[in-house]
Coordinates of C-alpha atoms in Angstrom, one line a residue:
M1 CA -9.3 8.1 -1.0
A2 CA -11.2 10.5 0.5
D3 CA -11.4 13.6 -0.2
E4 CA -9.2 15.9 1.8
R5 CA -10.2 19.3 1.9
P6 CA -8.9 22.1 4.2
T7 CA -10.9 22.9 7.2
Q8 CA -10.9 26.0 8.2
A9 CA -10.6 26.5 11.8
L10 CA -13.2 28.6 14.2
S11 CA -12.4 31.6 15.6
P12 CA -13.6 31.1 20.0
F13 CA -15.5 35.2 19.4
D14 CA -17.6 33.8 16.0
A15 CA -21.6 33.7 16.2
G16 CA -23.6 30.3 16.4
P17 CA -25.7 28.0 18.1
G18 CA -22.6 25.8 17.9
T19 CA -20.6 28.7 19.6
E20 CA -23.4 29.7 22.1
A21 CA -24.2 25.8 23.1
S22 CA -20.3 25.4 23.7
K23 CA -20.6 28.4 25.9
A24 CA -23.3 27.0 27.9
S25 CA -21.6 23.4 28.4
V26 CA -18.0 25.1 29.5
L27 CA -20.0 26.8 32.8
K28 CA -22.2 24.3 33.2
N29 CA -19.2 22.2 33.6
F30 CA -17.9 24.6 35.5
S31 CA -20.9 24.5 37.3
Q32 CA -20.7 21.0 37.9
N33 CA -17.0 20.8 39.1
A34 CA -17.3 23.8 41.1
S35 CA -20.8 21.9 43.2
L36 CA -18.7 18.8 43.3
Y37 CA -15.6 20.1 45.7
H38 CA -17.6 22.2 47.6
A39 CA -19.4 18.8 48.3
R40 CA -15.1 17.0 49.7
V41 CA -14.3 20.4 51.3
P42 CA -15.1 19.5 55.3
Y43 CA -17.0 22.4 56.0
L44 CA -18.2 23.8 53.2
S45 CA -19.9 21.2 52.7
K46 CA -22.0 22.1 55.3
L47 CA -23.4 25.4 53.1
P48 CA -25.2 25.5 50.2
F49 CA -23.8 25.1 47.4
A50 CA -25.8 28.7 46.1
A51 CA -24.5 30.4 48.7
V52 CA -21.0 30.0 48.9
A53 CA -21.2 30.2 45.2
I54 CA -22.4 34.0 45.8
I55 CA -19.5 34.7 48.8
S56 CA -17.1 33.6 46.2
F57 CA -18.6 36.0 43.1
L58 CA -18.5 39.0 46.1
I59 CA -15.0 38.1 46.9
L60 CA -13.8 38.1 43.6
V61 CA -15.8 41.1 42.9
N62 CA -14.2 43.3 45.7
L63 CA -10.8 42.0 44.6
L64 CA -11.2 43.2 41.0
V65 CA -12.4 46.6 42.5
W66 CA -9.7 47.1 44.8
A67 CA -7.8 46.0 42.3
S68 CA -8.3 49.2 39.8
V69 CA -8.9 51.6 42.1
G70 CA -4.6 50.4 43.1
I71 CA -4.5 50.9 39.8
V72 CA -5.5 54.4 39.8
L73 CA -4.8 55.6 43.2
H74 CA -1.0 54.6 42.2
F75 CA -1.1 58.2 40.2
H76 CA -3.2 59.5 43.4
T77 CA -1.6 58.3 46.5
P78 CA -3.2 61.7 48.7
L79 CA -6.3 59.2 48.4
I80 CA -5.4 56.3 49.7
S81 CA -6.7 57.1 52.9
T82 CA -9.5 58.1 52.1
A83 CA -10.2 55.3 49.7
I84 CA -9.6 52.4 52.7
L85 CA -11.6 54.6 55.7
S86 CA -14.5 54.9 52.7
Y87 CA -14.5 50.4 52.5
T88 CA -14.1 50.5 56.1
L89 CA -17.2 52.2 56.4
G90 CA -19.3 50.3 53.4
L91 CA -18.3 47.5 55.8
R92 CA -19.4 49.0 59.5
H93 CA -22.7 50.1 57.9
A94 CA -23.0 46.1 56.9
L95 CA -23.4 45.5 60.7
D96 CA -26.0 48.4 61.5
A97 CA -28.7 46.5 62.9
D98 CA -31.8 47.8 60.6
H99 CA -29.8 46.2 57.2
I100 CA -29.6 43.1 59.5
S101 CA -33.1 42.8 60.9
A102 CA -34.4 43.5 57.1
I103 CA -32.5 41.5 55.2
D104 CA -33.6 38.2 57.9
L105 CA -37.0 39.0 57.8
M106 CA -37.4 39.7 54.1
T107 CA -35.1 36.1 54.4
R108 CA -37.5 34.3 56.6
R109 CA -40.4 35.2 54.1
L110 CA -39.4 34.1 51.0
I111 CA -38.0 31.0 52.1
A112 CA -41.5 30.3 53.6
S113 CA -42.5 30.9 50.3
G114 CA -41.2 28.3 49.2
Q115 CA -37.6 29.7 47.6
R116 CA -33.9 30.0 48.5
P117 CA -33.0 32.9 48.2
V118 CA -29.5 33.8 49.0
T119 CA -29.0 37.5 47.1
V120 CA -31.5 39.2 49.5
G121 CA -28.6 41.0 50.8
T122 CA -27.0 42.1 47.7
F123 CA -29.9 43.8 46.0
F124 CA -30.6 45.7 49.6
S125 CA -27.3 47.1 49.9
L126 CA -27.3 47.8 46.0
G127 CA -30.3 49.9 46.4
H128 CA -29.2 51.8 49.6
S129 CA -25.9 52.3 48.0
T130 CA -28.0 53.9 44.8
I131 CA -28.1 56.9 47.5
V132 CA -25.0 57.0 48.7
I133 CA -23.4 57.1 45.1
I134 CA -25.7 59.9 44.2
T135 CA -25.6 61.7 46.8
S136 CA -21.7 62.0 46.5
L137 CA -22.0 62.6 42.9
V138 CA -24.3 66.0 43.5
V139 CA -22.4 67.0 46.2
A140 CA -19.0 66.2 44.7
G141 CA -20.3 68.0 41.2
T142 CA -22.3 71.0 43.5
A143 CA -20.1 71.1 46.0
S144 CA -20.2 74.8 47.4
A145 CA -23.8 75.6 46.3
I146 CA -25.5 72.1 48.5
S147 CA -22.8 72.6 51.0
S148 CA -25.6 75.6 52.7
K149 CA -28.6 73.5 51.9
F150 CA -27.8 70.1 52.8
E151 CA -28.3 70.2 56.5
S152 CA -32.3 70.6 55.8
F153 CA -32.1 68.1 52.4
S154 CA -30.3 65.4 55.2
R155 CA -32.6 66.4 58.0
I156 CA -36.1 65.3 55.7
G157 CA -34.0 62.4 54.3
S158 CA -33.4 60.8 57.6
I159 CA -36.7 61.8 58.3
I160 CA -38.2 59.5 55.4
G161 CA -35.7 56.9 56.0
T162 CA -36.1 56.1 59.7
S163 CA -40.2 56.3 59.6
V164 CA -39.7 53.6 56.9
S165 CA -37.2 51.6 58.0
A166 CA -38.3 51.4 61.9
G167 CA -42.1 51.2 60.3
F168 CA -41.0 48.1 58.4
L169 CA -38.6 46.0 60.6
L170 CA -42.2 46.3 63.4
L171 CA -44.9 45.2 60.6
L172 CA -42.4 42.6 60.3
G173 CA -41.5 41.7 63.9
I174 CA -45.6 41.5 64.6
M175 CA -46.0 39.3 61.6
N176 CA -43.4 36.8 62.7
L177 CA -44.6 36.9 66.2
Y178 CA -47.8 35.8 64.9
I179 CA -46.3 33.2 63.1
L180 CA -44.0 32.1 65.4
W181 CA -47.5 31.1 68.2
K182 CA -48.9 28.7 64.6
L183 CA -45.4 27.1 65.2
V184 CA -46.1 26.7 69.2
L185 CA -49.7 25.4 68.6
Q186 CA -47.8 22.8 65.5
M187 CA -45.3 21.7 68.1
R188 CA -48.1 20.8 70.3
K189 CA -49.7 18.7 68.2
M190 CA -46.7 16.8 66.8
V191 CA -46.1 16.5 70.5
R192 CA -49.4 15.1 70.7
S193 CA -49.5 13.4 67.7
E194 CA -48.7 9.5 66.7
P195 CA -44.9 8.6 66.4
G196 CA -44.9 8.5 62.7
H197 CA -47.6 11.2 61.9
E198 CA -45.6 14.4 62.9
A199 CA -45.4 15.4 59.5
E200 CA -49.0 15.7 58.4
E201 CA -48.9 17.8 61.3
F202 CA -46.6 20.8 60.3
K203 CA -46.5 23.6 57.9
I204 CA -44.6 26.3 57.2
Q205 CA -45.9 29.4 57.9
G206 CA -45.6 32.4 55.6
A207 CA -48.0 34.8 56.8
G208 CA -49.2 36.7 59.3
C209 CA -52.1 38.4 61.1
L210 CA -51.8 41.7 59.2
Y211 CA -51.4 40.2 55.5
M212 CA -54.7 39.9 54.9
L213 CA -54.7 43.7 55.2
F214 CA -51.5 44.7 53.8
Q215 CA -51.2 41.9 51.3
R216 CA -50.6 43.7 48.1
M217 CA -47.8 45.8 49.4
F218 CA -46.1 42.6 51.1
R219 CA -46.8 41.1 47.5
L220 CA -44.6 43.5 45.9
I221 CA -42.0 41.5 47.6
D222 CA -42.4 38.3 46.1
R223 CA -38.1 37.9 44.5
P224 CA -34.5 38.7 45.9
W225 CA -34.7 41.7 43.4
K226 CA -37.0 43.4 44.8
M227 CA -35.4 44.3 47.9
Y228 CA -33.6 47.2 45.7
P229 CA -36.5 49.2 45.5
L230 CA -36.6 48.7 49.6
G231 CA -33.1 48.9 49.7
V232 CA -32.7 52.4 48.2
L233 CA -36.0 53.6 50.6
F234 CA -33.5 52.8 53.6
G235 CA -30.6 54.9 52.1
L236 CA -32.5 58.2 52.7
G237 CA -31.9 58.2 56.2
F238 CA -28.5 59.5 55.2
D239 CA -26.6 58.4 58.3
T240 CA -23.9 57.2 55.6
S241 CA -24.4 58.9 52.5
S242 CA -23.6 62.3 54.4
E243 CA -20.9 60.2 55.7
I244 CA -19.6 59.5 52.2
A245 CA -21.0 63.2 50.7
I246 CA -18.1 64.9 52.8
L247 CA -15.4 62.8 52.3
G248 CA -16.3 63.7 48.8
V249 CA -16.7 67.4 49.6
S250 CA -13.1 67.1 51.5
S251 CA -10.7 65.0 49.2
I252 CA -12.0 68.1 46.9
Q253 CA -11.0 70.6 49.2
G254 CA -8.2 68.4 49.7
T255 CA -6.3 68.0 45.9
K256 CA -7.4 70.6 44.5
G257 CA -8.3 69.5 39.8
T258 CA -9.4 66.2 41.3
S259 CA -12.2 65.2 39.0
I260 CA -15.8 64.4 39.6
W261 CA -14.8 60.4 38.5
L262 CA -12.2 59.9 40.2
I263 CA -14.2 60.9 43.8
L264 CA -16.4 58.4 42.2
I265 CA -14.4 55.5 43.6
F266 CA -15.4 56.4 47.3
P267 CA -18.7 55.8 47.2
V268 CA -17.7 52.5 44.7
L269 CA -16.2 50.8 47.8
F270 CA -18.0 52.5 49.8
T271 CA -20.5 49.8 48.0
A272 CA -18.5 46.6 47.1
G273 CA -17.3 46.8 51.0
M274 CA -21.7 46.7 51.8
C275 CA -22.7 45.4 49.6
L276 CA -20.2 41.4 50.3
L277 CA -21.2 41.8 54.4
D278 CA -25.2 42.4 53.7
T279 CA -24.7 39.5 51.2
T280 CA -23.2 37.6 53.3
D281 CA -26.0 38.2 56.2
G282 CA -28.0 37.3 53.3
A283 CA -26.7 33.9 51.8
L284 CA -25.8 32.7 55.7
M285 CA -29.1 33.2 57.3
M286 CA -31.0 31.3 54.0
S287 CA -28.6 28.3 55.3
L288 CA -29.5 28.9 58.9
Y289 CA -33.3 28.6 58.5
T290 CA -33.4 26.1 55.6
S291 CA -30.6 23.8 57.5
S292 CA -30.8 21.4 60.7
Q293 CA -29.7 18.5 61.9
A294 CA -32.4 16.4 61.1
A295 CA -33.6 17.9 58.0
R296 CA -35.9 14.5 57.9
D297 CA -37.6 15.2 61.2
P298 CA -40.2 17.1 61.2
I299 CA -40.0 17.7 65.0
A300 CA -36.1 19.6 64.7
V301 CA -37.2 21.4 62.3
C302 CA -40.2 23.2 64.1
Y303 CA -37.8 23.5 66.9
Y304 CA -35.0 25.2 65.0
S305 CA -37.5 27.3 63.7
I306 CA -38.8 28.3 66.9
V307 CA -35.5 29.6 67.9
L308 CA -34.2 31.6 64.9
T309 CA -38.2 32.9 65.0
V310 CA -38.2 34.3 68.8
I311 CA -34.4 36.0 68.2
T312 CA -36.1 37.1 65.0
V313 CA -39.1 38.6 66.7
I314 CA -37.7 39.9 69.6
V315 CA -34.3 41.7 67.2
A316 CA -36.8 43.3 65.1
V317 CA -38.7 44.7 67.8
V318 CA -36.3 46.4 69.9
I319 CA -34.5 48.2 66.6
G320 CA -37.5 49.9 65.3
V321 CA -38.5 50.8 69.0
V322 CA -35.0 52.5 69.0
Q323 CA -35.6 54.1 65.9
F324 CA -38.4 55.6 66.7
L325 CA -37.5 56.9 69.6
N326 CA -34.2 57.8 68.0
L327 CA -36.6 59.7 65.6
A328 CA -38.4 61.5 68.7
L329 CA -35.4 62.5 69.9
N330 CA -34.1 64.0 66.2
V331 CA -37.1 65.9 65.1
A332 CA -39.0 66.7 69.1
E333 CA -35.6 66.9 70.8
P334 CA -36.3 66.3 74.8
E335 CA -34.1 65.8 77.4
G336 CA -32.8 63.4 79.6
R337 CA -31.7 61.1 81.2
F338 CA -33.4 58.5 78.9
W339 CA -32.9 59.9 75.7
D340 CA -29.4 60.7 76.6
G341 CA -29.4 56.4 76.4
V342 CA -31.0 56.8 73.2
E343 CA -28.9 58.7 71.8
R344 CA -25.8 57.3 73.0
V345 CA -27.3 53.8 71.4
G346 CA -28.4 55.9 68.1
E347 CA -24.6 56.7 67.4
S348 CA -23.4 53.6 67.7
W349 CA -25.5 51.5 65.6
D350 CA -22.3 49.2 64.1
I351 CA -22.8 47.8 67.7
V352 CA -25.7 46.9 67.9
G353 CA -25.6 45.8 64.8
G354 CA -22.4 43.2 65.8
A355 CA -24.5 42.3 68.8
I356 CA -27.2 40.9 66.2
C357 CA -24.9 38.8 64.8
G358 CA -23.7 37.7 68.4
T359 CA -27.0 36.9 69.1
F360 CA -27.9 34.7 66.2
V361 CA -25.0 33.1 67.1
L362 CA -25.8 32.6 70.3
G363 CA -28.8 31.4 70.0
G364 CA -28.2 29.1 67.4
I365 CA -26.3 27.4 69.8
I366 CA -27.9 27.8 72.7
G367 CA -30.8 25.8 70.6
V368 CA -28.7 22.5 69.8
L369 CA -26.7 22.8 72.7
L370 CA -30.4 22.5 74.7
Y371 CA -32.3 19.6 71.8
K372 CA -31.3 16.8 72.6
P373 CA -32.3 17.2 76.5
W374 CA -35.5 18.3 75.4
R375 CA -36.0 15.5 72.9
I376 CA -35.1 13.0 74.5
C377 CA -37.8 14.2 77.6
I378 CA -40.6 14.2 74.6
D379 CA -39.8 10.9 73.8
R380 CA -40.1 9.4 77.0
K381 CA -43.6 11.6 77.3
R382 CA -44.7 10.4 74.0
A383 CA -43.7 6.7 75.0
L384 CA -45.0 6.9 78.2
R385 CA -48.2 8.0 76.3
A386 CA -48.8 5.9 74.0
Q387 CA -48.1 3.3 76.7
F388 CA -51.5 4.4 78.9
L389 CA -53.5 5.8 75.9
P390 CA -55.6 3.1 74.1
M391 CA -54.7 3.0 70.1
P392 CA -56.4 5.2 67.8
Q393 CA -58.6 3.9 65.2
T394 CA -56.2 5.4 62.1
L395 CA -53.0 3.6 64.0
N396 CA -55.4 0.4 64.4
T397 CA -56.1 0.9 60.6
E398 CA -52.7 0.7 59.9
A399 CA -52.2 -1.4 62.2
E400 CA -54.3 -4.2 60.2
R401 CA -52.9 -3.0 56.9
G402 CA -49.9 -3.7 58.5
E403 CA -50.6 -7.3 59.7
T404 CA -52.3 -8.6 56.0
G405 CA -49.2 -9.6 54.7
H406 CA -48.6 -11.3 58.1
D407 CA -52.5 -13.0 57.6
D408 CA -51.4 -15.0 55.3
S409 CA -49.4 -16.8 57.4
K410 CA -51.3 -17.0 60.4
G411 CA -54.2 -18.2 58.4
T412 CA -51.8 -21.5 57.1
S413 CA -50.7 -21.6 60.5
K414 CA -54.3 -21.2 61.9
K415 CA -55.8 -23.9 59.2
G416 CA -52.3 -26.3 59.9
N417 CA -53.4 -26.1 63.3
E418 CA -56.6 -26.9 62.9
T419 CA -55.6 -29.9 60.3
L420 CA -53.2 -30.9 62.8
I421 CA -56.4 -31.4 65.6
N422 CA -58.5 -32.4 63.2
V423 CA -56.2 -35.3 61.9
E424 CA -55.5 -36.4 65.7
T425 CA -59.5 -36.8 66.2
I426 CA -59.7 -38.9 63.3
D427 CA -56.8 -41.2 64.4
I428 CA -58.1 -41.8 67.7
E429 CA -61.4 -42.6 66.1
R430 CA -60.1 -44.7 64.6
E431 CA -58.0 -46.1 66.8
G432 CA -61.3 -46.5 68.9
V433 CA -63.0 -48.3 66.2
A434 CA -60.1 -50.6 65.6
S435 CA -59.8 -51.5 69.5
S436 CA -63.4 -52.3 69.4
S437 CA -63.4 -54.4 66.9
R438 CA -60.2 -55.8 67.4
K439 CA -62.1 -56.5 70.9
R440 CA -65.0 -57.6 69.1
A441 CA -63.2 -60.3 66.9
G442 CA -61.7 -61.7 70.5
N443 CA -64.7 -61.6 71.8
S444 CA -65.3 -64.1 68.2
G445 CA -62.8 -66.1 68.4
S446 CA -62.8 -66.7 72.8
E447 CA -66.7 -67.5 71.6
I448 CA -65.4 -70.2 68.9
V449 CA -62.6 -71.6 70.8
S450 CA -65.1 -72.4 74.2
T451 CA -67.2 -74.0 71.2
D452 CA -64.6 -76.4 69.7
V453 CA -63.8 -77.6 73.4
Q454 CA -67.5 -78.2 74.5

C-alpha cells in the first residue's frame, strides 16, 4: 500500500516560483479569454485589442476613483458639486486643441517608427496633471500667502507653456508637411508602377525635413512614456491649473477646517477625466492610423495616410498659429477687431478641440467615400497604360519565369507535332516507295504475261 501522507495546503499568499508561475498563467489566460471575447464582438473587433484594453482599464479606474470619492464625500456633502465640476473640467480640457494635436502627431510619429502605441495620451495627461496636482496642493496649503503672487506666476507659466506647445505643434506640422510630400511622390510611383509591384514603391516615412537638425531632441520621445515630460511642459500654461487652484481656494474658504488631503480630491478627479479622454483619443487614433479597409493593398494604405496627414497638417498649423497669436495678445495686448476674434477663439478651446475631433471623423468619412471611385479611375488608367505601353523588361523576365512551368508542356507538344510531321512524311515516303514498287511489280508481271502469250 502506498504511504498516505497528509498534504499541506498552500496559501495563495505563499511566495514561490510555482505561485508566480500560476499568477502569470492566470494573467495569460485572462488576456487570451479577453482577446477571444473581443474578436467575437462585432464592433469592438474592428479596433485593436490593445486599444480596447487600455480604454477599458481607464474606465475601470474612473469608476474606482468615483467610488472612493463617493465614500469620502458622503461625510462632506457640500463638496459634491465642486467635485463634479472638477471632473467635467478634466473632460473638457482633454478636448483642448493642443492636447489632441500633440497626441495625434506623436502617435503618428511612433507608428512610423514601427511601434503600436496606445498610451501616448495616458502619459501626456499624467504629465499635465502633475502640474495641476502640485499647483492645487501649493495653493490649498498656502492660500493666504500665495493669493497675491499667483497672478504673476501664472502669467510667466502661461508664456512658457504656450510657447512650448505652439512651437512644438508648428514644428511637427512642418515635419508632417514634408511627410505628405513624400507620400504624394510614393503614390505617383505606385500608380505608374506595374500591377503587383506597388509594395516595392511604398515605404512609410517617419522623419521630416527638420529631423536631421533636431535629431537629438526628437529622439528623446521614442517611447510613449516619454510623453510625460512633454505633458509637464504643456501643463505650465496654467489655463486649467489655475481653475483647479481657484476651486481649491474656494473650497477652503467655503468649508472651514477642510484638510489639504480633502482638497486633493479635486485634482484627482480632474486627472481621471482628462486621462480617460486623452487615452481614448490616442488609442483610437492609433487604430485609425494602423488599420484600413484594405490593409494588404499599399495604394489603399498610402491613400488613407495622405488623407490623415492632410488633416493633421492643417490642424497642427492652425492651432500653432492661433496659440502664437494668443501669446502675442496676452503679452503685447494689441487692440482691433482681428485681435478681438483671436481672443474669442482663445477663450473657447473646448469648442476648437471638438471641431478637431469632428474634422478627423468627417475627413475619414469623406476619404472612405471618395476612395472607391478614385480607385476605379486609377485602375482604368493603369489598365489602359498596360495595354498600349510596351511591356517592361522586369515583366518579361517574370513572364518568362512564369512560363517555365509551361515550357515543358509546350516543348513536348512541339516535339510531338514534329514527330507527327516526321511520321507522316515517313509514311508518305513509304507509300511512295510501295506504290513505285507495285508499279514495277505490275510492269514486270505484264512483261512476263506478254512473253508467255508470245
